[in-house]
Coordinates of N, CA and C in Angstrom, one line a residue:
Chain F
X8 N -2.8 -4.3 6.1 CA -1.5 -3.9 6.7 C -1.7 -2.6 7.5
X9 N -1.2 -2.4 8.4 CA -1.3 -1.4 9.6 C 0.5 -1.0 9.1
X10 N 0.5 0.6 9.0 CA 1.7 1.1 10.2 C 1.9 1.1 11.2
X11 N 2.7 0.5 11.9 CA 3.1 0.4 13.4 C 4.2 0.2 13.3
X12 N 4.8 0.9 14.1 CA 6.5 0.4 14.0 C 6.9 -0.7 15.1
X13 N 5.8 -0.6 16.2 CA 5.6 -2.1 16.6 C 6.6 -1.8 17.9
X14 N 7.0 -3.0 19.0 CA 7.4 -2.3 20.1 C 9.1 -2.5 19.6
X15 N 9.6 -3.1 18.5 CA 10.9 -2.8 18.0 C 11.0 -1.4 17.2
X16 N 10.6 -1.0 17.3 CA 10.6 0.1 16.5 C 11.3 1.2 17.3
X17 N 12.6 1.6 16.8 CA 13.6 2.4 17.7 C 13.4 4.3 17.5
X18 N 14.0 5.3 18.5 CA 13.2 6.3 18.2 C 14.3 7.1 17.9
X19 N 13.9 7.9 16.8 CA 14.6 8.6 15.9 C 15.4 9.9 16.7
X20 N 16.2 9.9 17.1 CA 17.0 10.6 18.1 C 16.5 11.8 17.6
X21 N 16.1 13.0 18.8 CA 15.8 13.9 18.9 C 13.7 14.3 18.4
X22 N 13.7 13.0 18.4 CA 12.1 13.5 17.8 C 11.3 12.3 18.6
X23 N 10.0 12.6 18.8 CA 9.5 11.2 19.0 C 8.5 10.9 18.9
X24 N 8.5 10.5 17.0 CA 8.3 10.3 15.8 C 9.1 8.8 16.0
X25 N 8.6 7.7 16.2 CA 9.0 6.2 16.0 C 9.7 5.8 14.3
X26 N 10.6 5.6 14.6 CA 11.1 5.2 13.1 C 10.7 3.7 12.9
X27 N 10.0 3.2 12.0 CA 9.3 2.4 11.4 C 10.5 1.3 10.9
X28 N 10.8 0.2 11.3 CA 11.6 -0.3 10.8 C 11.9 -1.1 9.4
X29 N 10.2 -1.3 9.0 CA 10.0 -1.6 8.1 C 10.1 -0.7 7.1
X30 N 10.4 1.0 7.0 CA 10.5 1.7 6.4 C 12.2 1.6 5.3
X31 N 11.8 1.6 3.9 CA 12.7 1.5 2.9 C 13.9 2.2 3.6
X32 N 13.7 3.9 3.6 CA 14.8 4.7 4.3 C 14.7 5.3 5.3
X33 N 15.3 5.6 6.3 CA 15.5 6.1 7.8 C 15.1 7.3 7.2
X34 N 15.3 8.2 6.2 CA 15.5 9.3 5.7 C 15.2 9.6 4.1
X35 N 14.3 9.8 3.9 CA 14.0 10.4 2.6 C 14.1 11.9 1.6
X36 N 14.9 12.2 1.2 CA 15.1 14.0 1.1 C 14.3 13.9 0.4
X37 N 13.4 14.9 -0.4 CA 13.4 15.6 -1.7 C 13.9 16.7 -2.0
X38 N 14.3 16.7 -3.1 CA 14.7 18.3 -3.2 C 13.8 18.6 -4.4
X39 N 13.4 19.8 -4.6 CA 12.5 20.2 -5.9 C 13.8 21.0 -6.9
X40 N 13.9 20.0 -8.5 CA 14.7 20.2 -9.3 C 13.5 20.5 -10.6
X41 N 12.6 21.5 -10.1 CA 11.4 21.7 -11.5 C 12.3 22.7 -11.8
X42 N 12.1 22.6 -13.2 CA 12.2 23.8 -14.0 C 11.3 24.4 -15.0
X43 N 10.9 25.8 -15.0 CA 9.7 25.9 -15.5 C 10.8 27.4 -16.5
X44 N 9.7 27.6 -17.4 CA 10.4 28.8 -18.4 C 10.9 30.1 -17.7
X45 N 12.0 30.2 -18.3 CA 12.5 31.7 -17.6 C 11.7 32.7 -17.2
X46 N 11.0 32.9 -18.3 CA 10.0 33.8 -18.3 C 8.7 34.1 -17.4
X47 N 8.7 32.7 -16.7 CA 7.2 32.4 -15.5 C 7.9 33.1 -14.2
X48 N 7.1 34.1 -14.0 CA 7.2 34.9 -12.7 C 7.6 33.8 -11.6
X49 N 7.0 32.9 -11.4 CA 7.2 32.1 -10.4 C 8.8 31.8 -10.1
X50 N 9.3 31.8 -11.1 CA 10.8 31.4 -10.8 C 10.9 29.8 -10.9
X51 N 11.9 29.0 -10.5 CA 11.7 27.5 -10.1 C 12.9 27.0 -9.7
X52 N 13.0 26.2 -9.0 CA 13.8 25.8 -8.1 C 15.2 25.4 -8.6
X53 N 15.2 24.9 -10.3 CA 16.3 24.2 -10.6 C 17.2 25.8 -11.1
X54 N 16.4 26.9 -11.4 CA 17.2 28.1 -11.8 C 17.6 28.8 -10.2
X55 N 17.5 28.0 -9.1 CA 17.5 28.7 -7.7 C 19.0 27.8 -7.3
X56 N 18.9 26.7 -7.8 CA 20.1 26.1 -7.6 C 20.2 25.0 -7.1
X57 N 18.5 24.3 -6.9 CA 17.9 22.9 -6.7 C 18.8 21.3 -6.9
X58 N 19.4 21.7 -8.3 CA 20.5 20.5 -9.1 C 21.7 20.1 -7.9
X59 N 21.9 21.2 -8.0 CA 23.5 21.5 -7.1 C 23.1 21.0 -5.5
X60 N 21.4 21.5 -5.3 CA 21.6 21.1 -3.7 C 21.7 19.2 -3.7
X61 N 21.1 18.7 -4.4 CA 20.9 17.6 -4.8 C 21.9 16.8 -4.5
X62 N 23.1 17.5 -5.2 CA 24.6 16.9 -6.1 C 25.3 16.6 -4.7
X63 N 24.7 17.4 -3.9 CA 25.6 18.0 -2.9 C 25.2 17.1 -1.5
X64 N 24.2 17.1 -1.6 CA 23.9 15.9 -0.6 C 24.5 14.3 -0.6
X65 N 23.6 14.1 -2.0 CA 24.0 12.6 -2.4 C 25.7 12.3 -2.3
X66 N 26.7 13.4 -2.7 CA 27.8 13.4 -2.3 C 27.9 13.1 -0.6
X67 N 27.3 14.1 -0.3 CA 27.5 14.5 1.6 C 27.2 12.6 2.0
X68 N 25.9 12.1 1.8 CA 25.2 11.0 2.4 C 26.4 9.8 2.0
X69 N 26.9 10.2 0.7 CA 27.5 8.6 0.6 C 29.2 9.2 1.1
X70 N 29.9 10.3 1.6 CA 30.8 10.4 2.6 C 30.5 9.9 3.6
X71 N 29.1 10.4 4.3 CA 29.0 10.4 5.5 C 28.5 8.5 6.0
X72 N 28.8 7.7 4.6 CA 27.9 6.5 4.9 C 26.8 6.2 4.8
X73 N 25.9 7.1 4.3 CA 24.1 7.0 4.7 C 23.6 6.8 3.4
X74 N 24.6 6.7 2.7 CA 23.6 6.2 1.3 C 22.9 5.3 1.3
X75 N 22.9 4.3 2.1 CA 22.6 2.7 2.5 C 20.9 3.5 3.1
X76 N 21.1 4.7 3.8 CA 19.6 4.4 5.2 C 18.9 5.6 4.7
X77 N 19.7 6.2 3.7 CA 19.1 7.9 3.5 C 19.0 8.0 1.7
X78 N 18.0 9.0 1.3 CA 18.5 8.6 0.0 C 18.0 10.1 -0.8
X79 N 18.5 10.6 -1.1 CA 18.6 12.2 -2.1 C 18.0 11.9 -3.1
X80 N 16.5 12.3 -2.9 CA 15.7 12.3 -4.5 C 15.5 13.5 -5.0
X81 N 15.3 13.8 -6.0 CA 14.8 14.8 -7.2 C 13.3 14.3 -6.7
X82 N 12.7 15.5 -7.2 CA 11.2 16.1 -6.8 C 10.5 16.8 -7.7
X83 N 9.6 17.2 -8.4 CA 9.0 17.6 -9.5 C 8.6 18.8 -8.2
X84 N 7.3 19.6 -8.9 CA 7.1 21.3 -7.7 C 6.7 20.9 -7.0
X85 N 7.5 21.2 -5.7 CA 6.8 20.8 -4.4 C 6.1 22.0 -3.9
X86 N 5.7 22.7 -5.0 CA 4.7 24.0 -4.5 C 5.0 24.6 -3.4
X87 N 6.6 25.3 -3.5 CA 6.8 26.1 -2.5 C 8.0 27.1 -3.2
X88 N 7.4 27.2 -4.5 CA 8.5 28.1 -5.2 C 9.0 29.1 -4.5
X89 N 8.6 30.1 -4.0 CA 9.4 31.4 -3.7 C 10.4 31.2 -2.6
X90 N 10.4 29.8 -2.2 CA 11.2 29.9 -1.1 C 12.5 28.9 -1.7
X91 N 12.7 28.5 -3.1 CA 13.3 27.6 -3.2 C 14.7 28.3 -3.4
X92 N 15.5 27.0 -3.5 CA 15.6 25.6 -3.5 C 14.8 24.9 -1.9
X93 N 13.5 23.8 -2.3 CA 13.0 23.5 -1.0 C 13.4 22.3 -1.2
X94 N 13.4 21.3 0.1 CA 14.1 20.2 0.3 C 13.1 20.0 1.7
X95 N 12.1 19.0 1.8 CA 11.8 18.3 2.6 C 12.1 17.0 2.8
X96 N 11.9 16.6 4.1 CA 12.7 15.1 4.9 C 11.6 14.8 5.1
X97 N 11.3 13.0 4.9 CA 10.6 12.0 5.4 C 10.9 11.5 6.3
X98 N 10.8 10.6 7.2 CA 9.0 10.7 7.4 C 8.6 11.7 8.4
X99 N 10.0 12.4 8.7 CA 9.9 13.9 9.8 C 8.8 14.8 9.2
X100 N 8.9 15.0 7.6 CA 7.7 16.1 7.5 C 8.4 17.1 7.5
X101 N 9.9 17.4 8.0 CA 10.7 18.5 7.8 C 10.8 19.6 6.3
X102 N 10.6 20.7 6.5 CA 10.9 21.6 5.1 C 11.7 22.2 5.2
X103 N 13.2 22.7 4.4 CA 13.5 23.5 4.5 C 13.5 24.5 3.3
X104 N 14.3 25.9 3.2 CA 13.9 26.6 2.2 C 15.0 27.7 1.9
X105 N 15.6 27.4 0.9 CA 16.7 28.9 0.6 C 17.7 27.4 0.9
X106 N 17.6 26.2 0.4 CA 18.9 25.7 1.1 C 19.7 25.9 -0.3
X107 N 21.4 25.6 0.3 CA 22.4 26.3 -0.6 C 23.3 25.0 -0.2
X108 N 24.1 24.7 -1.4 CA 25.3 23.8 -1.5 C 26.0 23.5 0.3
X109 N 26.5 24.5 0.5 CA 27.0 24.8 1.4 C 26.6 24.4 3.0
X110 N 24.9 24.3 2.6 CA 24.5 24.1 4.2 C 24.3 22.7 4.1
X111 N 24.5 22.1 3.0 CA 24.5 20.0 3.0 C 25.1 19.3 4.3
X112 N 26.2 20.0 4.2 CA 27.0 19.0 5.7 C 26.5 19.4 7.3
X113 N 25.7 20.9 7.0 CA 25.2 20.8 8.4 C 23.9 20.0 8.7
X114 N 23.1 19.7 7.3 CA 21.5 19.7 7.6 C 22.0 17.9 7.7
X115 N 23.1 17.0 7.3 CA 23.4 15.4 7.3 C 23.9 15.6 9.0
X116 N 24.3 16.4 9.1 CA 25.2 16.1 10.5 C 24.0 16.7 11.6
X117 N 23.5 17.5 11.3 CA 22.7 18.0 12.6 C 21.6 17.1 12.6
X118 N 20.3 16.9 11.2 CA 19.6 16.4 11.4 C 19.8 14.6 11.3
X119 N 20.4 14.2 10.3 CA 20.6 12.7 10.0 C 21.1 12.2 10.7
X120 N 22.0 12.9 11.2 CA 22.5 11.8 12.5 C 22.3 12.1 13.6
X121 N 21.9 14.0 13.8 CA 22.2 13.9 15.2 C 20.2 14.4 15.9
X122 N 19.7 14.1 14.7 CA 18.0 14.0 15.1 C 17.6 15.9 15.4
X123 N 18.6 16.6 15.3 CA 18.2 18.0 15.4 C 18.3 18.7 14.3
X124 N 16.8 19.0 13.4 CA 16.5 19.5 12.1 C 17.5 20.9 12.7
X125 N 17.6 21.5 11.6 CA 18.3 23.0 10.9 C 17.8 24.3 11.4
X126 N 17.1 24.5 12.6 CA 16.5 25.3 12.8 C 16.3 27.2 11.6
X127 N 17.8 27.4 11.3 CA 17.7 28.4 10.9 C 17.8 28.4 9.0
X128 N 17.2 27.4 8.9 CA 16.8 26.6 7.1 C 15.3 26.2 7.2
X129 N 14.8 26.2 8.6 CA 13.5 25.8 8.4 C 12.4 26.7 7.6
X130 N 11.3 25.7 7.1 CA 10.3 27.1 6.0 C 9.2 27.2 7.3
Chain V
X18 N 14.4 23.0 17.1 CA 13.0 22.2 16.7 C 13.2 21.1 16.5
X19 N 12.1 20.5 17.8 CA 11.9 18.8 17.6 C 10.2 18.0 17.0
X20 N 10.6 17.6 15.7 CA 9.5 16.8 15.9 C 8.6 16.2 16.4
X21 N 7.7 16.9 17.2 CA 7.0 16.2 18.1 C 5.6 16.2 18.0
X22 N 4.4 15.7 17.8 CA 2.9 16.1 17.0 C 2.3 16.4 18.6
X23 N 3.0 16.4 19.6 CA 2.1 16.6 20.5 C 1.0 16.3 21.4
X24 N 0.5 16.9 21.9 CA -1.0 16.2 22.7 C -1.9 16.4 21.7
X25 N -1.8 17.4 21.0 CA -3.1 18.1 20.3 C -3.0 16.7 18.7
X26 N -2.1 16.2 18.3 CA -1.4 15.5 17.4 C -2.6 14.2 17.1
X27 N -3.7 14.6 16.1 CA -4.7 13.3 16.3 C -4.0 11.5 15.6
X28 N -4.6 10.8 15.7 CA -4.1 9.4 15.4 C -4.3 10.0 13.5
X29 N -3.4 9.1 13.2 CA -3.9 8.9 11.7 C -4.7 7.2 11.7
X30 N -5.8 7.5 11.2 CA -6.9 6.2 11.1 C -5.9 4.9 11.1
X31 N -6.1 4.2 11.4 CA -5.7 2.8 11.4 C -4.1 2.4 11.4
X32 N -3.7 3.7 12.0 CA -1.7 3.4 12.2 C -1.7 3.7 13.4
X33 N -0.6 3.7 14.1 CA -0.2 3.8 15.0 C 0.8 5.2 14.8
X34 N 1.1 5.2 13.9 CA 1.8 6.8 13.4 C 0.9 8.1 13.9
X35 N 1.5 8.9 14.6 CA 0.8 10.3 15.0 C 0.9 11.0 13.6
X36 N 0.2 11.5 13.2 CA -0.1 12.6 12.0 C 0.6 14.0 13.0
X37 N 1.5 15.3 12.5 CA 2.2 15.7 13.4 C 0.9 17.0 12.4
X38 N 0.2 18.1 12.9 CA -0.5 18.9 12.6 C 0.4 20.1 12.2
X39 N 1.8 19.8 12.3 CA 2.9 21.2 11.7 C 3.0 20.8 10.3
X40 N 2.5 19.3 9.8 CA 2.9 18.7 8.6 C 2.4 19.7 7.5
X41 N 3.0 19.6 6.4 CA 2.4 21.0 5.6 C 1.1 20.1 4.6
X42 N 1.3 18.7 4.4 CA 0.2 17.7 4.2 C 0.3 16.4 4.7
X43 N -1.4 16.3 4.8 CA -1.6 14.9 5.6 C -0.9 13.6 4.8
X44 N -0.7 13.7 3.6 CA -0.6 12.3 2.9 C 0.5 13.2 1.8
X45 N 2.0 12.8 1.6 CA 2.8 13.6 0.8 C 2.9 12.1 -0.8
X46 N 2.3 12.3 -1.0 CA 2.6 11.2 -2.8 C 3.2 11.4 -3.7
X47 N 4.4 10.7 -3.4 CA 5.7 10.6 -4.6 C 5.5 9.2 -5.7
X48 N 5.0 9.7 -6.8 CA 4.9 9.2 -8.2 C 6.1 9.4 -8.6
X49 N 6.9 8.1 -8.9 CA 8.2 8.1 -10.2 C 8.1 8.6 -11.5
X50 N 8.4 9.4 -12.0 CA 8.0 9.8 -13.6 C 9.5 9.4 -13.8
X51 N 10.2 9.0 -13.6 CA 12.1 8.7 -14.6 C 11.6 8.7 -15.8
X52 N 12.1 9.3 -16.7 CA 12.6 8.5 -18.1 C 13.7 8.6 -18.3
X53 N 14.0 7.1 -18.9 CA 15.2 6.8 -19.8 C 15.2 6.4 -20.8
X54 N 16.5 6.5 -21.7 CA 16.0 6.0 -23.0 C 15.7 4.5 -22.9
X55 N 14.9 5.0 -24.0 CA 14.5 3.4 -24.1 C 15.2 1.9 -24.1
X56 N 16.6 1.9 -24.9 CA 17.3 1.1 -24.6 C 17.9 0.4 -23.8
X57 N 17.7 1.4 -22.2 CA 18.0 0.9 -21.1 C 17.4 -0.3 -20.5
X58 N 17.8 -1.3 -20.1 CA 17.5 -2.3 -20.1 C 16.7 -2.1 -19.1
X59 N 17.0 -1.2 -17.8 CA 16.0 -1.5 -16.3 C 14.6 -0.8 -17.0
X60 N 15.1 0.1 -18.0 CA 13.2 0.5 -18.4 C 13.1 1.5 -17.3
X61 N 11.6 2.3 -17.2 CA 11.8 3.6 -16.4 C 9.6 3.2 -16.0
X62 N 9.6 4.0 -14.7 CA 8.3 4.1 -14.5 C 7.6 5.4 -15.1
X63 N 8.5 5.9 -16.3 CA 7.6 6.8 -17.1 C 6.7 5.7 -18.5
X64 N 7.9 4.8 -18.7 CA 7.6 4.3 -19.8 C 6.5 3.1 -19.1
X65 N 6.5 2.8 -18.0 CA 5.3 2.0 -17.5 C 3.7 2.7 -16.6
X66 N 3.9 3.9 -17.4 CA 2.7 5.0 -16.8 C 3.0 5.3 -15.9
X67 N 3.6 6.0 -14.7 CA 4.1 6.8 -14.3 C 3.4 8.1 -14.3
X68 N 3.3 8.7 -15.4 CA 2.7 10.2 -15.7 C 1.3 9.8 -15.8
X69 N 0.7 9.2 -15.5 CA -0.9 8.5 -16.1 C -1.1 8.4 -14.7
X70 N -0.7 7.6 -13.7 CA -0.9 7.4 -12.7 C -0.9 8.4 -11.7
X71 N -0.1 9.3 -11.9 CA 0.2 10.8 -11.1 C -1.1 11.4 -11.8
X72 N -1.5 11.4 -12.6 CA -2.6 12.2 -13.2 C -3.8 12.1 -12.7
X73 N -4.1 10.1 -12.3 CA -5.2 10.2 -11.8 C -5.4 10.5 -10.5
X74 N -4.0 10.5 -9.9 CA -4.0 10.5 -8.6 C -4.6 12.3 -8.2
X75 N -4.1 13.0 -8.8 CA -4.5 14.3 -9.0 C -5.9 14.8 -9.4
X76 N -6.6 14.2 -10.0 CA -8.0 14.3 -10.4 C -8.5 13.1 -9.3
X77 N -8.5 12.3 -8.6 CA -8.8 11.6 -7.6 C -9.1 12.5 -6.7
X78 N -7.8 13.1 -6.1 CA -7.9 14.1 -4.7 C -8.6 15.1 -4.9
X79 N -8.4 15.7 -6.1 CA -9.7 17.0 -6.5 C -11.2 16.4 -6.0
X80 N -11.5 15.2 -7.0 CA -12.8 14.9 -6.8 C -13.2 14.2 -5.5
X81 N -12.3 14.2 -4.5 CA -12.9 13.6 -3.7 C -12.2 14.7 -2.3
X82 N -11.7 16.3 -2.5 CA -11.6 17.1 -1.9 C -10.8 16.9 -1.0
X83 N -9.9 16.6 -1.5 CA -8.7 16.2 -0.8 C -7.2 16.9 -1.2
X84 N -7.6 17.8 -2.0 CA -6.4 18.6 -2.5 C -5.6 19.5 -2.0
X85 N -6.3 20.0 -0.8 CA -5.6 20.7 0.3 C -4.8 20.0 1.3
X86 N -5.1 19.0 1.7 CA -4.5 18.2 2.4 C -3.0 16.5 1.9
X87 N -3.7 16.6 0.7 CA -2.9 15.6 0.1 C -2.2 16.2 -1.2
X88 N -1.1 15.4 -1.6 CA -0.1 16.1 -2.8 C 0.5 14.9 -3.5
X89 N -0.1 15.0 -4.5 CA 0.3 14.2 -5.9 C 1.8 14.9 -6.6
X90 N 2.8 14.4 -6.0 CA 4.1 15.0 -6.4 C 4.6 14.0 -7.4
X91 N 5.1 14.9 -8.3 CA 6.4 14.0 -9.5 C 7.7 13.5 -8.2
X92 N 8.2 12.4 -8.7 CA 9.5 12.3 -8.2 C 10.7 11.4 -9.1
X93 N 12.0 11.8 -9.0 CA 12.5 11.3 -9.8 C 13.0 9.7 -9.7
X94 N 13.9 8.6 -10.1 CA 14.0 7.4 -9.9 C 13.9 7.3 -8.5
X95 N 12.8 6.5 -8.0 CA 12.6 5.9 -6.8 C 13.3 5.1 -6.4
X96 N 14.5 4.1 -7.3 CA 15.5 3.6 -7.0 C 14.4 1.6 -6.8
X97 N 13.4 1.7 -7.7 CA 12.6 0.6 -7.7 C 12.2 -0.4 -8.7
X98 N 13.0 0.7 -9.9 CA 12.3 0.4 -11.3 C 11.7 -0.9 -12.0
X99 N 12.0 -1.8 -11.5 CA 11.3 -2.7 -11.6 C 10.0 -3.7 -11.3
X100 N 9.8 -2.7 -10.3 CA 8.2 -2.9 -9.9 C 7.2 -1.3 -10.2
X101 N 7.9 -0.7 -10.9 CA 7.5 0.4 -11.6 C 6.1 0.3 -12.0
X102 N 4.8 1.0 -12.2 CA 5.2 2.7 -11.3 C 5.3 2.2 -9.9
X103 N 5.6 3.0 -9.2 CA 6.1 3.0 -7.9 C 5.8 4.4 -7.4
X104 N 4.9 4.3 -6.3 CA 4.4 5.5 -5.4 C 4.8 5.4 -3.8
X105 N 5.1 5.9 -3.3 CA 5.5 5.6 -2.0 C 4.6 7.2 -1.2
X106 N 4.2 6.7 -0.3 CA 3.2 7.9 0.7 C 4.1 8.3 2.0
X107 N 3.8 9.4 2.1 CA 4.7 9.6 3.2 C 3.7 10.6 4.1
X108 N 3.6 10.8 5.0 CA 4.5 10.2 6.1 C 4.6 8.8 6.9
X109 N 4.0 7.9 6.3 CA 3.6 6.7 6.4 C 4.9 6.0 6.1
X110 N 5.4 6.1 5.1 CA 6.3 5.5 4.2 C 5.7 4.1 3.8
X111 N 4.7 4.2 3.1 CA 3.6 2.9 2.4 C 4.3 3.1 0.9
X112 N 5.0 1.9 0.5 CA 5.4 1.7 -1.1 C 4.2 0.7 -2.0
X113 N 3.6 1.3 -2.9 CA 3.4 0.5 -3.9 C 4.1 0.5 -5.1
X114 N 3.8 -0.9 -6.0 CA 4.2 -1.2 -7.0 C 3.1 -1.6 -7.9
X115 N 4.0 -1.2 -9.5 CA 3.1 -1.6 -10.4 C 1.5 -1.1 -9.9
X116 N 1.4 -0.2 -9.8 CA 0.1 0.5 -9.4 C 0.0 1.3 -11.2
X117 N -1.7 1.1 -11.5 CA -2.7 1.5 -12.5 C -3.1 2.7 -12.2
X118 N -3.7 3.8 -12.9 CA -4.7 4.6 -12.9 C -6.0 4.0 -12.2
X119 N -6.1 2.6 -12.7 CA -7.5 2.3 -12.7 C -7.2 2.0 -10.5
X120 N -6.4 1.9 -10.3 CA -6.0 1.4 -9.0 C -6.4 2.4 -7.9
X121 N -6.1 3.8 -8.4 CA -6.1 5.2 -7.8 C -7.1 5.2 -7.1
X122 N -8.6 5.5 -7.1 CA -10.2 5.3 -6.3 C -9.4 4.5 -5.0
X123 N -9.0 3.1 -4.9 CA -9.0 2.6 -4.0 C -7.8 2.6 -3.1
X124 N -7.0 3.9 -3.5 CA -5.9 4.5 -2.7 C -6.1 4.8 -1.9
X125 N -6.9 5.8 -2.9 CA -7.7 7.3 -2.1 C -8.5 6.9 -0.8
X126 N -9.5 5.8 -1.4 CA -10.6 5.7 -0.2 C -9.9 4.7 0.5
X127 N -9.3 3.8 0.0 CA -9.0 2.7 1.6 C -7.9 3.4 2.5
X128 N -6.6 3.9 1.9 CA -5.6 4.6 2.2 C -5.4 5.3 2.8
X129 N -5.9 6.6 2.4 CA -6.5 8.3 2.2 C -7.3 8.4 3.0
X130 N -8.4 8.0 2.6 CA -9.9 7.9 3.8 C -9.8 7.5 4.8
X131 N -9.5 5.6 4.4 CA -9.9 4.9 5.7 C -8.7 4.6 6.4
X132 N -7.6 5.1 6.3 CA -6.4 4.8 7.0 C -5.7 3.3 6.8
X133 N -6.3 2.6 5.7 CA -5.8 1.1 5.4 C -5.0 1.3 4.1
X134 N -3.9 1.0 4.1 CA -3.2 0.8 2.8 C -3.8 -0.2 2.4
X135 N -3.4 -0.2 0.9 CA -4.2 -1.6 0.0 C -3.1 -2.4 -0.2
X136 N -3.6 -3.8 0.5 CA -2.6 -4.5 0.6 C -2.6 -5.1 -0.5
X137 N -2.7 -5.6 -1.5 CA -2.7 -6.4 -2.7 C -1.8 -5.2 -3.6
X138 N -1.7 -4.0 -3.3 CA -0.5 -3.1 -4.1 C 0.8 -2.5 -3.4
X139 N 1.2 -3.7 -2.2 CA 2.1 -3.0 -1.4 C 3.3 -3.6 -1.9
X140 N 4.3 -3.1 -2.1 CA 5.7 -3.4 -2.1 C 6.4 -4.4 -1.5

């Protein structure tokens, strides 16, 4: 089997990155919901507020209809502690960092639908 | 910021997918660890090795020096459980099922290496 999204393969508004039609989801989040002991310098994502960015999406995607093409996963360390809560997009390869409850409806609306990642959430 | 890999953007071996060189890794690998209790009838890809499989995956990419570039990530229900464990690669978006430890080597090298998913473990 080859990846190819083949000449049906339609292009992911604002990027041109071919979206793969055969791909499960148009859109894959993770968010990192590790939690490591209070006490580890490192800090970790779920004491940063990781849970909530999560809650907050999956909410946002199934308002917005995209539960069907997009899908809000939990993530074990995505080895980017100091900047967390981090939340990367597939198959974009997108990271963002410091995201907060609050910026859910911009990163579904600017990036998921409208193909233009978050410029000022990017890591 | 638009996704774009650019002129400089080399092929990934045997897809037609551009590898984008801003990607923070070449090969992103999300392992399902879920657990549920056990009484749940769908069963979980922890209780079908899940954590075994992410393990070898991780001593795989060490020994074959691929740990800078590739990431053996936990991830939570992949939303698959039944063809559990379940690993999905990204930025490819390549799903396997029911994938072994003992399966891992020939991820790495046909996958990883040679740019061929292994078709006999595809979703």
């Amino acid at each position: 089997m080859v990846v190819d999204p083949g000449p049906a393969g339609d292009l992911d508004p604002g990027s041109s990155r071919r979206y793969n039609p055969g791909m499960r989801f148009r859109h894959h989040l993770f968010v990192c919901e590790n939690r490591r002991d209070p006490s580890d310098p490192r800090g970790c994502c779920a004491a940063r507020g990781g849970e909530q960015v999560r809650a907050a999406l999956k909410a946002e995607l199934k308002r917005r209809g995209l539960d069907g093409t997009a899908r809000a996963n939990s993530a074990g360390c995505l080895d980017a502690c100091a900047d967390g809560p981090v939340v990367v997009v597939y198959p974009e390869g997108v990271w963002y960092a410091r995201v907060r409850p609050e910026d859910v409806p911009e990163i579904v609306e600017s990036h998921l639908l409208g193909g233009k990642p978050v410029d000022r959430l990017l890591r």
